[in-house]
Coordinates of C-alpha atoms in Angstrom, one line a residue:
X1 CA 0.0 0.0 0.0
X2 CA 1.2 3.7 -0.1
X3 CA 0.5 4.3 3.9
X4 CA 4.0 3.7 4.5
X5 CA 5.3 7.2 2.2
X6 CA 4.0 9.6 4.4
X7 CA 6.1 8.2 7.2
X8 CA 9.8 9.2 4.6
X9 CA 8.4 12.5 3.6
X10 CA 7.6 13.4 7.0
X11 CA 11.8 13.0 7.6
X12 CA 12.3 16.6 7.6
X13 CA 10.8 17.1 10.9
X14 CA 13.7 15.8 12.6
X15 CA 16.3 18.2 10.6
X16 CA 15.9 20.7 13.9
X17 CA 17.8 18.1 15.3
X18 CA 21.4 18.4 13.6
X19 CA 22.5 14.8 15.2
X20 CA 19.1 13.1 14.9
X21 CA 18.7 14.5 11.1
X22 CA 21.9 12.3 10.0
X23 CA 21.1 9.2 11.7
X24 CA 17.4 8.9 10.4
X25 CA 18.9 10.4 7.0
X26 CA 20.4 6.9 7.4
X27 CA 17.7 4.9 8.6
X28 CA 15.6 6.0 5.7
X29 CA 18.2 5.1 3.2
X30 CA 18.4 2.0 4.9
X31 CA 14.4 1.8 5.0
X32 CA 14.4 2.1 1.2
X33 CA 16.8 0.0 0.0
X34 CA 15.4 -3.1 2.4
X35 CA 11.7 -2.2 1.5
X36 CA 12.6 -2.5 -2.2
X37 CA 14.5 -6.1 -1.4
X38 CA 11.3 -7.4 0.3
X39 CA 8.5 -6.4 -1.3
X40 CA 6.7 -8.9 -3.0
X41 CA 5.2 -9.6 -6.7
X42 CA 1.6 -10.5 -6.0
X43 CA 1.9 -12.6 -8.6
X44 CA 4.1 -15.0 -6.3
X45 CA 1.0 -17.0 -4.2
X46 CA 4.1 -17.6 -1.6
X47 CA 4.7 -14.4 -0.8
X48 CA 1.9 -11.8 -2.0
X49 CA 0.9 -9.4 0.5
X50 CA 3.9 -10.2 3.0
X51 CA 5.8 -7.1 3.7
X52 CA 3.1 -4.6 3.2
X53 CA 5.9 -2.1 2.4
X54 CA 5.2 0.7 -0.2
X55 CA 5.3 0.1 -3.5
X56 CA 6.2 4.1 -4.3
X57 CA 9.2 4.1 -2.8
X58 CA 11.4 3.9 -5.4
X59 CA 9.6 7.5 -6.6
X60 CA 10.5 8.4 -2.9
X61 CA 14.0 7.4 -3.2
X62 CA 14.2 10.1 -5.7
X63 CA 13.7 13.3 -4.1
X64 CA 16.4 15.1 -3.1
X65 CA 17.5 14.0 0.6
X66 CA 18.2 10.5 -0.6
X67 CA 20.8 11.3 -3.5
X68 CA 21.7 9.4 -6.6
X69 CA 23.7 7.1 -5.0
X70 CA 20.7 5.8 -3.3
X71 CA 18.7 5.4 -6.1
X72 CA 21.3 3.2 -7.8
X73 CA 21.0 1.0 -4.6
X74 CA 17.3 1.1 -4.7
X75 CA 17.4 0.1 -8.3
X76 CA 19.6 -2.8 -7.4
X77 CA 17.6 -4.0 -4.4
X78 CA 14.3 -3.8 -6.7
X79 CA 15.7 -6.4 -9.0
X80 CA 16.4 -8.6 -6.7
X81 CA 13.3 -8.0 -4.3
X82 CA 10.9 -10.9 -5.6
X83 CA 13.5 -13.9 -4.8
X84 CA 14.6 -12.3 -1.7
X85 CA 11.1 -12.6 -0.4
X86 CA 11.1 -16.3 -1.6
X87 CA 14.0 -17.3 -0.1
X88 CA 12.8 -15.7 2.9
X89 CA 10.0 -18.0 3.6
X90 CA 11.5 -20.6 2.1
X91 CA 14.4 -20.7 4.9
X92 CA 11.3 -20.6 7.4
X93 CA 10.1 -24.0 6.1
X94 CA 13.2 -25.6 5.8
X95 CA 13.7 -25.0 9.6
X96 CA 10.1 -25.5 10.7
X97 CA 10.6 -29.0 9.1
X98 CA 13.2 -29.7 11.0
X99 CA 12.5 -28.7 14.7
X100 CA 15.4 -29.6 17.4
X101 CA 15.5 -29.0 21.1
X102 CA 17.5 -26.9 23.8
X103 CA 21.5 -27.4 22.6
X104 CA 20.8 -30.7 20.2
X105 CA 20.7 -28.2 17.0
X106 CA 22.8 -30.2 14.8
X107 CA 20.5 -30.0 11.4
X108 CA 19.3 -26.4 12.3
X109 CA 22.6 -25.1 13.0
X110 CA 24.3 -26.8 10.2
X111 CA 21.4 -25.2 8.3
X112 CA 22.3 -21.6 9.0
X113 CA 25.7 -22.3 8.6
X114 CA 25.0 -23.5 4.9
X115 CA 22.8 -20.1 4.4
X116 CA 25.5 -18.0 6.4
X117 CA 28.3 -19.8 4.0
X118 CA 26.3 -19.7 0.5
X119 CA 25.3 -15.6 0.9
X120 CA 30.0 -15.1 2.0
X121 CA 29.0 -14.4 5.3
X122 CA 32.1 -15.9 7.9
X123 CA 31.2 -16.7 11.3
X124 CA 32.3 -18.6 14.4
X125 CA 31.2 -21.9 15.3
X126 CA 30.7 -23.5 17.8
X127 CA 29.3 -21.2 20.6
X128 CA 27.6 -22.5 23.5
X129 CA 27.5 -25.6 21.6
X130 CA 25.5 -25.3 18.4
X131 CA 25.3 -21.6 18.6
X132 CA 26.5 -18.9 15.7
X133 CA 28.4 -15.7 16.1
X134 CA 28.6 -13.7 12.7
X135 CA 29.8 -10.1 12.4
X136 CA 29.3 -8.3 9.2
X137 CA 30.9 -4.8 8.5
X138 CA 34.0 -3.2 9.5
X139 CA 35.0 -5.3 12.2
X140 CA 35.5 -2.5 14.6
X141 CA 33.5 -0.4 16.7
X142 CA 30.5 0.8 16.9
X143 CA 29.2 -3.0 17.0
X144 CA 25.6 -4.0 17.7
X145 CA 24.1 -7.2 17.9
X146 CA 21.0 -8.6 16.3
X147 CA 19.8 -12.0 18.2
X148 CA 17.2 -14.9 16.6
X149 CA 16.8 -17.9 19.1
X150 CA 16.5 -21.4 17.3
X151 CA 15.0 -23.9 19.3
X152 CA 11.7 -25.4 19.5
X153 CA 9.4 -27.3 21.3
X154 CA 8.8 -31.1 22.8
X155 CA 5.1 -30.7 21.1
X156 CA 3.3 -32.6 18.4
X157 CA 2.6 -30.6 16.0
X158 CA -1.5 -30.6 15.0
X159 CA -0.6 -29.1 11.2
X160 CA -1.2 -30.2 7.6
X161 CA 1.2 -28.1 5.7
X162 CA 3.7 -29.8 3.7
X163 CA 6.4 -28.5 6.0
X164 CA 5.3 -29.2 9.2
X165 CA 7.2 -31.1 11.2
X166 CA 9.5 -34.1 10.4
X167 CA 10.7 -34.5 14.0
X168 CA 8.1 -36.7 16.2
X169 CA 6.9 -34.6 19.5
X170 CA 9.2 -31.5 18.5
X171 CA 7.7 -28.5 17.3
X172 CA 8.3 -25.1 16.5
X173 CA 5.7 -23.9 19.0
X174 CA 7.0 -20.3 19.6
X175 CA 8.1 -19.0 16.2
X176 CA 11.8 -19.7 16.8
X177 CA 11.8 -20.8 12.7
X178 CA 10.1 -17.5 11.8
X179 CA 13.0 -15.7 14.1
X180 CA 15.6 -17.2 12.5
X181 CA 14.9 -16.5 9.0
X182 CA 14.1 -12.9 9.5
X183 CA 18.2 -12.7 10.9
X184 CA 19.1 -14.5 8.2
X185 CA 17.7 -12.3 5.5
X186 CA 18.7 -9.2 7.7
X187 CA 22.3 -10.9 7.0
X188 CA 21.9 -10.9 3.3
X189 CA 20.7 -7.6 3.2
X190 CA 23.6 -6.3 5.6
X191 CA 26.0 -8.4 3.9
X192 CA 25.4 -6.6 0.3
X193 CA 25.3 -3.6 2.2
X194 CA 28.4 -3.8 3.7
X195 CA 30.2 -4.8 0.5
X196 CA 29.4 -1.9 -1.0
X197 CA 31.0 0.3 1.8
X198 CA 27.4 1.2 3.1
X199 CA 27.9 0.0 6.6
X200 CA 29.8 2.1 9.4
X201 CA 30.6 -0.1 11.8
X202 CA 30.0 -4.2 12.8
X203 CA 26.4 -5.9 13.0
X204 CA 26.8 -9.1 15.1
X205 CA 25.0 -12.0 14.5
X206 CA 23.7 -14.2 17.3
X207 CA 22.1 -17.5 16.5
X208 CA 21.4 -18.6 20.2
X209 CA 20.2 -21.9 20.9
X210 CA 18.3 -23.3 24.3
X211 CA 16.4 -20.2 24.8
X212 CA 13.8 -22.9 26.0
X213 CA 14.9 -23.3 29.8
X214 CA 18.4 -23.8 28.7
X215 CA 19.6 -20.8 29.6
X216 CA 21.6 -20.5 26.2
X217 CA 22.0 -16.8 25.9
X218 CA 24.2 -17.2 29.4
X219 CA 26.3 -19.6 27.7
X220 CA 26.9 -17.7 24.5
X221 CA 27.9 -14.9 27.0
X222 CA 30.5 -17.1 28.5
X223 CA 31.6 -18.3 25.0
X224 CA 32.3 -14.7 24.7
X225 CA 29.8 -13.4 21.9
X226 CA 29.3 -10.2 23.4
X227 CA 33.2 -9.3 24.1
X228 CA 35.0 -10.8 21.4
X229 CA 36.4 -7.7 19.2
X230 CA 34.8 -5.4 18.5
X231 CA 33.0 -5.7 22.2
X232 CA 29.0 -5.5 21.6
X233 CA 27.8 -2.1 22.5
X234 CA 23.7 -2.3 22.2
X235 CA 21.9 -5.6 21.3
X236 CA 18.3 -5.6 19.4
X237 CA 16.1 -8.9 19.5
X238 CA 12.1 -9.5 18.1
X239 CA 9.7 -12.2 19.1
X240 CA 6.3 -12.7 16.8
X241 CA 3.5 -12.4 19.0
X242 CA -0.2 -13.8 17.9
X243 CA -1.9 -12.1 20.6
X244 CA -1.3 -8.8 18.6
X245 CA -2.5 -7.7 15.0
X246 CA -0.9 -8.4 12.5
X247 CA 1.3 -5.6 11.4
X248 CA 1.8 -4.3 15.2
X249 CA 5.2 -3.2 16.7
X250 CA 5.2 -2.8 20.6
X251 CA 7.8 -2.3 22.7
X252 CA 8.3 -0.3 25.7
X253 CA 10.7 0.9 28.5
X254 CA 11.7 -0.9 31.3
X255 CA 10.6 -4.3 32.8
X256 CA 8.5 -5.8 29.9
X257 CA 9.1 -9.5 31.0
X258 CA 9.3 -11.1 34.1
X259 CA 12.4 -12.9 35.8
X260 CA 11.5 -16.6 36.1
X261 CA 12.4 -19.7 37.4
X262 CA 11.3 -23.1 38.6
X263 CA 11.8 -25.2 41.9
X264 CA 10.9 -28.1 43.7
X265 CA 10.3 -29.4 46.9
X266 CA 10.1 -33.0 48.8
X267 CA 8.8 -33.5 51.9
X268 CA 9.9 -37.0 53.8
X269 CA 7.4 -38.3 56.4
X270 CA 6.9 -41.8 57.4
X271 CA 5.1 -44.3 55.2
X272 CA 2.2 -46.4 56.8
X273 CA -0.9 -48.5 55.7
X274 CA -4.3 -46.4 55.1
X275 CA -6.4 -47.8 57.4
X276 CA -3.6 -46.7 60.3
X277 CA -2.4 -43.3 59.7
X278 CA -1.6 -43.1 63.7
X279 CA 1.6 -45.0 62.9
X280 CA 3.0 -43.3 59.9
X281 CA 3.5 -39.4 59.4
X282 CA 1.5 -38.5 56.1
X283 CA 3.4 -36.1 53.9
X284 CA 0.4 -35.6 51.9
X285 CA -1.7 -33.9 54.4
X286 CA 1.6 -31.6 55.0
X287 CA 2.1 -30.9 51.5
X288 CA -1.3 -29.5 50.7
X289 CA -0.7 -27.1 54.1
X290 CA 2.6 -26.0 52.6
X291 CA 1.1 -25.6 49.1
X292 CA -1.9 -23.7 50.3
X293 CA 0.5 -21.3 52.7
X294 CA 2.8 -20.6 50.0
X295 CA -0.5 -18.9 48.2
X296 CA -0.1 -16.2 50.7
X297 CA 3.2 -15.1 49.6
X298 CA 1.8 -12.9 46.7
X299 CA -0.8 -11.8 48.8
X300 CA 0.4 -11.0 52.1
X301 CA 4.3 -10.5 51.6
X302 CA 4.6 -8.8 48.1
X303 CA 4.2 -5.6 47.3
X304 CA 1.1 -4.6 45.9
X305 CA 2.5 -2.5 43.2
X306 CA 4.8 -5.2 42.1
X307 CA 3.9 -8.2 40.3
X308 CA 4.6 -11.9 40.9
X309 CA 2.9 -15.7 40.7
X310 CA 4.0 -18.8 42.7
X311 CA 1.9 -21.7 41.2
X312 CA 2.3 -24.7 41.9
X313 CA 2.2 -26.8 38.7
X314 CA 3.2 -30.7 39.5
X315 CA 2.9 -33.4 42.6
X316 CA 3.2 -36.9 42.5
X317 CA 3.0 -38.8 45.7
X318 CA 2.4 -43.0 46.4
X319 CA 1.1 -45.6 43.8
X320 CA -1.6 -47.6 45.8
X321 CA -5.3 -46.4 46.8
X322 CA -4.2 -48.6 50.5
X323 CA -0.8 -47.0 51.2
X324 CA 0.4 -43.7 53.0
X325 CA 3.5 -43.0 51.3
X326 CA 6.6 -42.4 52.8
X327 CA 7.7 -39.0 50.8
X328 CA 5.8 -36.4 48.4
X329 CA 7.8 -34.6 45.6
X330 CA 5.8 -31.4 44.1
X331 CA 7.2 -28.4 41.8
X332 CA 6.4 -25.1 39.8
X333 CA 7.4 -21.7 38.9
X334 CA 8.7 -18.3 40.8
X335 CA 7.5 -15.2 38.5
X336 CA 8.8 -11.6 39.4
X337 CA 9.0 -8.2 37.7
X338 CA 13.1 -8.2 38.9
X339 CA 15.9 -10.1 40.3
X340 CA 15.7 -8.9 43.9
X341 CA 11.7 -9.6 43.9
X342 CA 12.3 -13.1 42.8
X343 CA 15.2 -13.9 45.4
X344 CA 12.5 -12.1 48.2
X345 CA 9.8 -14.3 46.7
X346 CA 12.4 -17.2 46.8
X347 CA 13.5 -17.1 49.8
X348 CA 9.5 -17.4 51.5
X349 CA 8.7 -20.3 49.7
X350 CA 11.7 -22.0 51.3
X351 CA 10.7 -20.6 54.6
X352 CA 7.1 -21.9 54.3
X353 CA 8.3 -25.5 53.0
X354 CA 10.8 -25.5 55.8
X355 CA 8.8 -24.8 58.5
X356 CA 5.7 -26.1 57.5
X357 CA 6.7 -29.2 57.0
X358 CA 8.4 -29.3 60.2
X359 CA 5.2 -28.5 62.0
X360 CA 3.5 -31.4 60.3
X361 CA 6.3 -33.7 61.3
X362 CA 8.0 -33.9 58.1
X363 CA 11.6 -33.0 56.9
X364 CA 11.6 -31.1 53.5
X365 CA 14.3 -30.5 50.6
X366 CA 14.1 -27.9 48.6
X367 CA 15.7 -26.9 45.2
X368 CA 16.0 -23.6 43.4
X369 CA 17.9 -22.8 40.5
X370 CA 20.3 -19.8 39.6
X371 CA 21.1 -16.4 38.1
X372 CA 25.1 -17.3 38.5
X373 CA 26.8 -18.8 35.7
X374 CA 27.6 -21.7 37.2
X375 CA 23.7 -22.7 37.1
X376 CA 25.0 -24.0 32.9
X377 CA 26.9 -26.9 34.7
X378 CA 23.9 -27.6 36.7
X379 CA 22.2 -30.4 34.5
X380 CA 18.7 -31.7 36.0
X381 CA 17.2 -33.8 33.2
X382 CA 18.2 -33.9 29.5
X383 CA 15.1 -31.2 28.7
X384 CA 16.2 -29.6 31.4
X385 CA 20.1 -28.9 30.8
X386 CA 20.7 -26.1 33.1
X387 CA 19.2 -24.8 36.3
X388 CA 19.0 -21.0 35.3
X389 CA 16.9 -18.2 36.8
X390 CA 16.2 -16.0 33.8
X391 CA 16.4 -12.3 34.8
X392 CA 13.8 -10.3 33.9
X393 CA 13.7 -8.4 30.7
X394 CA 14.6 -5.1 31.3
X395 CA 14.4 -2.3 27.9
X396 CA 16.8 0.9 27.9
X397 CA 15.4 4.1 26.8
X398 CA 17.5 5.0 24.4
X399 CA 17.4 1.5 22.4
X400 CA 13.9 1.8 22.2
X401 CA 13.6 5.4 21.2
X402 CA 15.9 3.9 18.0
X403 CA 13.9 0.9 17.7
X404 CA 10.4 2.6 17.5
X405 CA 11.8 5.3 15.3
X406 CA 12.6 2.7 12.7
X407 CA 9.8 0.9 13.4
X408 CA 7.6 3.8 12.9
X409 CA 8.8 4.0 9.2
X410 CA 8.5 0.2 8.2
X411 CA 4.9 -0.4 10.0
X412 CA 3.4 3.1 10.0
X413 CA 3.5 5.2 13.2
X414 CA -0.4 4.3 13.6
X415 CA 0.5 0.8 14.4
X416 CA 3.0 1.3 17.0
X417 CA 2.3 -0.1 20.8
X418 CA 3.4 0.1 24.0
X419 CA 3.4 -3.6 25.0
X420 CA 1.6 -5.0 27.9
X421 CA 3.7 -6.2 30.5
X422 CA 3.9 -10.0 31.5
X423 CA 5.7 -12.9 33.5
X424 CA 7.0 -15.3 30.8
X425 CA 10.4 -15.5 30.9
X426 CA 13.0 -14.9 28.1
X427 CA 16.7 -15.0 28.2
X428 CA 17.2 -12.4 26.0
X429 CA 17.5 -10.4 29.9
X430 CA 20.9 -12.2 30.1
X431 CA 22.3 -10.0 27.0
X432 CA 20.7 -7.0 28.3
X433 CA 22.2 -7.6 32.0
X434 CA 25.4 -6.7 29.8
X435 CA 24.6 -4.1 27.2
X436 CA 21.8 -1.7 27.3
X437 CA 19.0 -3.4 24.9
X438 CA 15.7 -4.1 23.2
X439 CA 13.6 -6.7 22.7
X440 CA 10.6 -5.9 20.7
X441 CA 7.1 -8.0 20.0
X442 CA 5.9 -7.8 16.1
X443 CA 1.5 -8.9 15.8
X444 CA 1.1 -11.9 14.3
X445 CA -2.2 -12.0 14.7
X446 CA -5.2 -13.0 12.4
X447 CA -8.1 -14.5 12.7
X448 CA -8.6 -15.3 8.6
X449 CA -5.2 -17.2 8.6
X450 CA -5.6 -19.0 11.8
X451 CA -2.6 -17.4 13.3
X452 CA -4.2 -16.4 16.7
X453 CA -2.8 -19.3 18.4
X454 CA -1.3 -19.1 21.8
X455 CA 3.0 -19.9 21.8
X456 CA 3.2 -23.1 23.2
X457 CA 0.0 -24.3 21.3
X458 CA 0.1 -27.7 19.2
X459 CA -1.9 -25.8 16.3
X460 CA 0.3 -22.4 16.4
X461 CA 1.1 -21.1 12.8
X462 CA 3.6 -18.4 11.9
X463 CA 2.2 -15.8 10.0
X464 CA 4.6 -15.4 7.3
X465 CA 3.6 -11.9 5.9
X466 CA 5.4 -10.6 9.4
X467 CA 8.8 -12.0 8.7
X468 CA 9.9 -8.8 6.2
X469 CA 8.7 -6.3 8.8
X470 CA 11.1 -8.3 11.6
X471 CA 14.4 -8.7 8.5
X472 CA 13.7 -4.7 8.0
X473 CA 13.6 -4.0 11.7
X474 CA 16.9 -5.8 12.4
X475 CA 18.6 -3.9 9.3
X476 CA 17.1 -0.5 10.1
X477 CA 17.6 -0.8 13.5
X478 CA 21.4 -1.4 13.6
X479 CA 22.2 1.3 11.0
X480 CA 20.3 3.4 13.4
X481 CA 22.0 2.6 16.4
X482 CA 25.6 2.7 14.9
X483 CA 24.7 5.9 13.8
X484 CA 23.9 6.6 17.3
X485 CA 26.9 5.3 19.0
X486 CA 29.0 7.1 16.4
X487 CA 27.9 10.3 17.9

């Protein structure tokens, strides 16, 4: 549509900014030259419809703040625009097809490195096990960092595409697939970019695996993918989200996701026969005190203001309708808007097991897991491979002023949000603990296409007309924020 012009020609309100009018002199060159790349022929059933991008802005690209050199680009990036899109999606099915779990990414991974390889993009391999580092550019400061997380789900899928999954009871569940392609064309398009001298600094690429409870973005840290040369200065990451409209950017400042963590409890007591409770002490009975004190904690003990869940989510106890059993194991999740909430938070429920159990007659264990690094060599099952407390996400001001800037010009200022904030967990928070950040949500969301399905969901479906808004976010966004660091 032509909604998105408007949004360019409105560029010289910014020139009473002499900084600002250079660096979103830059994002809208940058704006233009992606758009072109990613804008589909209708003609093309695969990919008709998907960017939404204006179809006038090659006329745009010719008035006079964008220069000749420009246009050339533009002319360039037209030509090339309708395969882009295909390959786009097609790298999106490829990797649905093939969904792997936590750190076991040995077809996905080996998969981006083909890509990464067949578009003369080097990278480093292996981080944090099956993980990517890539940087394109300079290879010196400023450097910013652009993440996609690639695992999926232990789901079955409920699809009958001709992609769906190949992989029995794995599934990507949470648009991990859709992530990873959208980096992957941001790489081509950076990659072109920077052989032509049009990029100022280094873009680093992180392909993170085990964002599922495996704590991977901590171990891609201690693999050193934010402080190898050039040291990462600002990272940028994107999530789809299906509860939003399709089309949607929202972001915010501050805590946007919660810090999160599991833990689990067993209470010993003394096992007996049914009919004669007197002789045995029932841990049962003294779990379902402790469970229903530890209800209180939100309640009574947390600040109002602030946010946090304790639920209890599994208990298993015994195996015969005629037996007291001698122990009770029972488990769930700590949810809190920061670190030092969640530790608070932590530190009751242990209390309450503790001493509740002790006033029933029992003796309780209790486990928690970590924000340290040394929760990675902490290995509780193999879908558990780490016992990592995610931090909460936490967005800096000034990364989110640049991301909803650029944002503004690929999805139209009317469809920008301010995102609600929630308690799932992402470990995204780990690279922001380290460099200020982003991490943005992009509306998936549509009824007609069957796309309004919940993460997690057997029957979620990417929407595949978001993935050029997310590829033109990444590439506008870290042209913007070099700009910025250059100042």
């Amino acid at each position: 549509g032509d909604r998105t012009l408007p949004h360019f020609q409105r560029m010289s309100t910014y020139k009473h900014c002499g900084k600002c009018s250079s660096i979103w002199t830059v994002v809208a060159s940058v704006l233009v030259l992606f758009c072109s790349a990613v804008c589909a022929d209708p003609a093309q059933p695969v990919v008709s419809e998907a960017s939404g991008f204006n179809t006038g802005l090659q006329a745009a690209a010719q008035a006079d703040q964008f220069g000749s050199l420009l246009q050339a680009q533009v002319n360039r990036a037209v030509t090339a625009a309708q395969g882009l899109a295909e390959w786009t999606v097609g790298n999106r099915r490829k990797l649905h097809s093939i969904p792997e779990l936590q750190y076991d990414l040995d077809k996905t991974s080996n998969y981006v490195r083909e890509v990464l390889g067949s578009i003369g993009v080097e990278y480093r391999f292996p981080v944090a096990k099956n993980g990517i580092v890539a940087d394109i550019g300079t290879g010196q400061a400023p450097c910013v960092a652009l993440r996609a997380d690639m695992d999926a789900l232990p789901i079955e899928e409920i699809s009958s595409v001709d992609y769906a999954s190949t992989h029995k009871g794995k599934m990507h569940a949470c648009g991990h697939d859709g992530h990873t392609s959208m980096l992957l064309t941001a790489a081509r398009i950076l990659k072109e970019q920077a052989d032509q001298g049009l990029l100022n600094g280094t873009v680093r690429l992180l392909f993170q695996p085990a964002e599922e409870g495996g704590a991977g973005a901590l171990s891609m840290i201690r693999d050193g993918a934010l402080s190898q040369h050039p040291p990462v200065q600002m990272v940028h990451g994107l999530h789809v989200w299906p509860t939003l409209p399709t089309g949607t950017f929202a972001t915010k400042v501050g805590p946007v996701m919660g810090a999160s963590g599991f833990f689990s409890v067993k209470l010993f007591g003394k096992g007996s026969h049914a009919a004669l409770p007197q002789e045995g002490v029932d841990p049962i009975i003294a779990a379902t005190h402790v469970i229903s004190m530890l209800q209180s904690i939100i309640s009574r003990n947390v600040n109002p203001i602030n946010s946090g869940v304790v639920s209890i989510t599994k208990i298993h106890a015994g195996s015969a309708f005629n037996v007291i059993p001698p122990e009770v194991e029972f488990g769930g999740t700590i949810r809190a808007i920061d670190r030092a909430s969640w530790e608070y938070i932590q530190s009751r429920v242990d209390a309450i097991v503790h001493e509740g159990a002790k006033a029933m007659g029992c003796k309780a264990e209790t486990f928690f897991p970590s924000f340290d690094q040394e929760c990675l060599d902490r290995q509780i099952s193999k879908e558990r491979p780490a016992s990592c407390t995610y931090p909460a996400v936490v967005n800096d001001a000034t990364s989110v002023q640049i991301a909803r800037r650029t944002a503004a010009f690929i999805f139209g200022e009317d469809k920008l949000a301010e995102v609600e904030r929630s308690l799932t967990g992402e470990d995204f928070s780990y690279f922001q603990e380290q460099v200020p950040g982003v991490f943005s949500f992009i509306g998936q969301g549509d009824q007609s296409l069957g796309t309004t399905w919940g993460l997690h969901h057997p029957k979620f479906t990417l929407n595949e007309k978001v993935l050029p808004y997310g590829a033109a976010q990444h590439v506008a966004f870290a042209h913007a924020a070099i700009s910025h660091l250059q100042q």
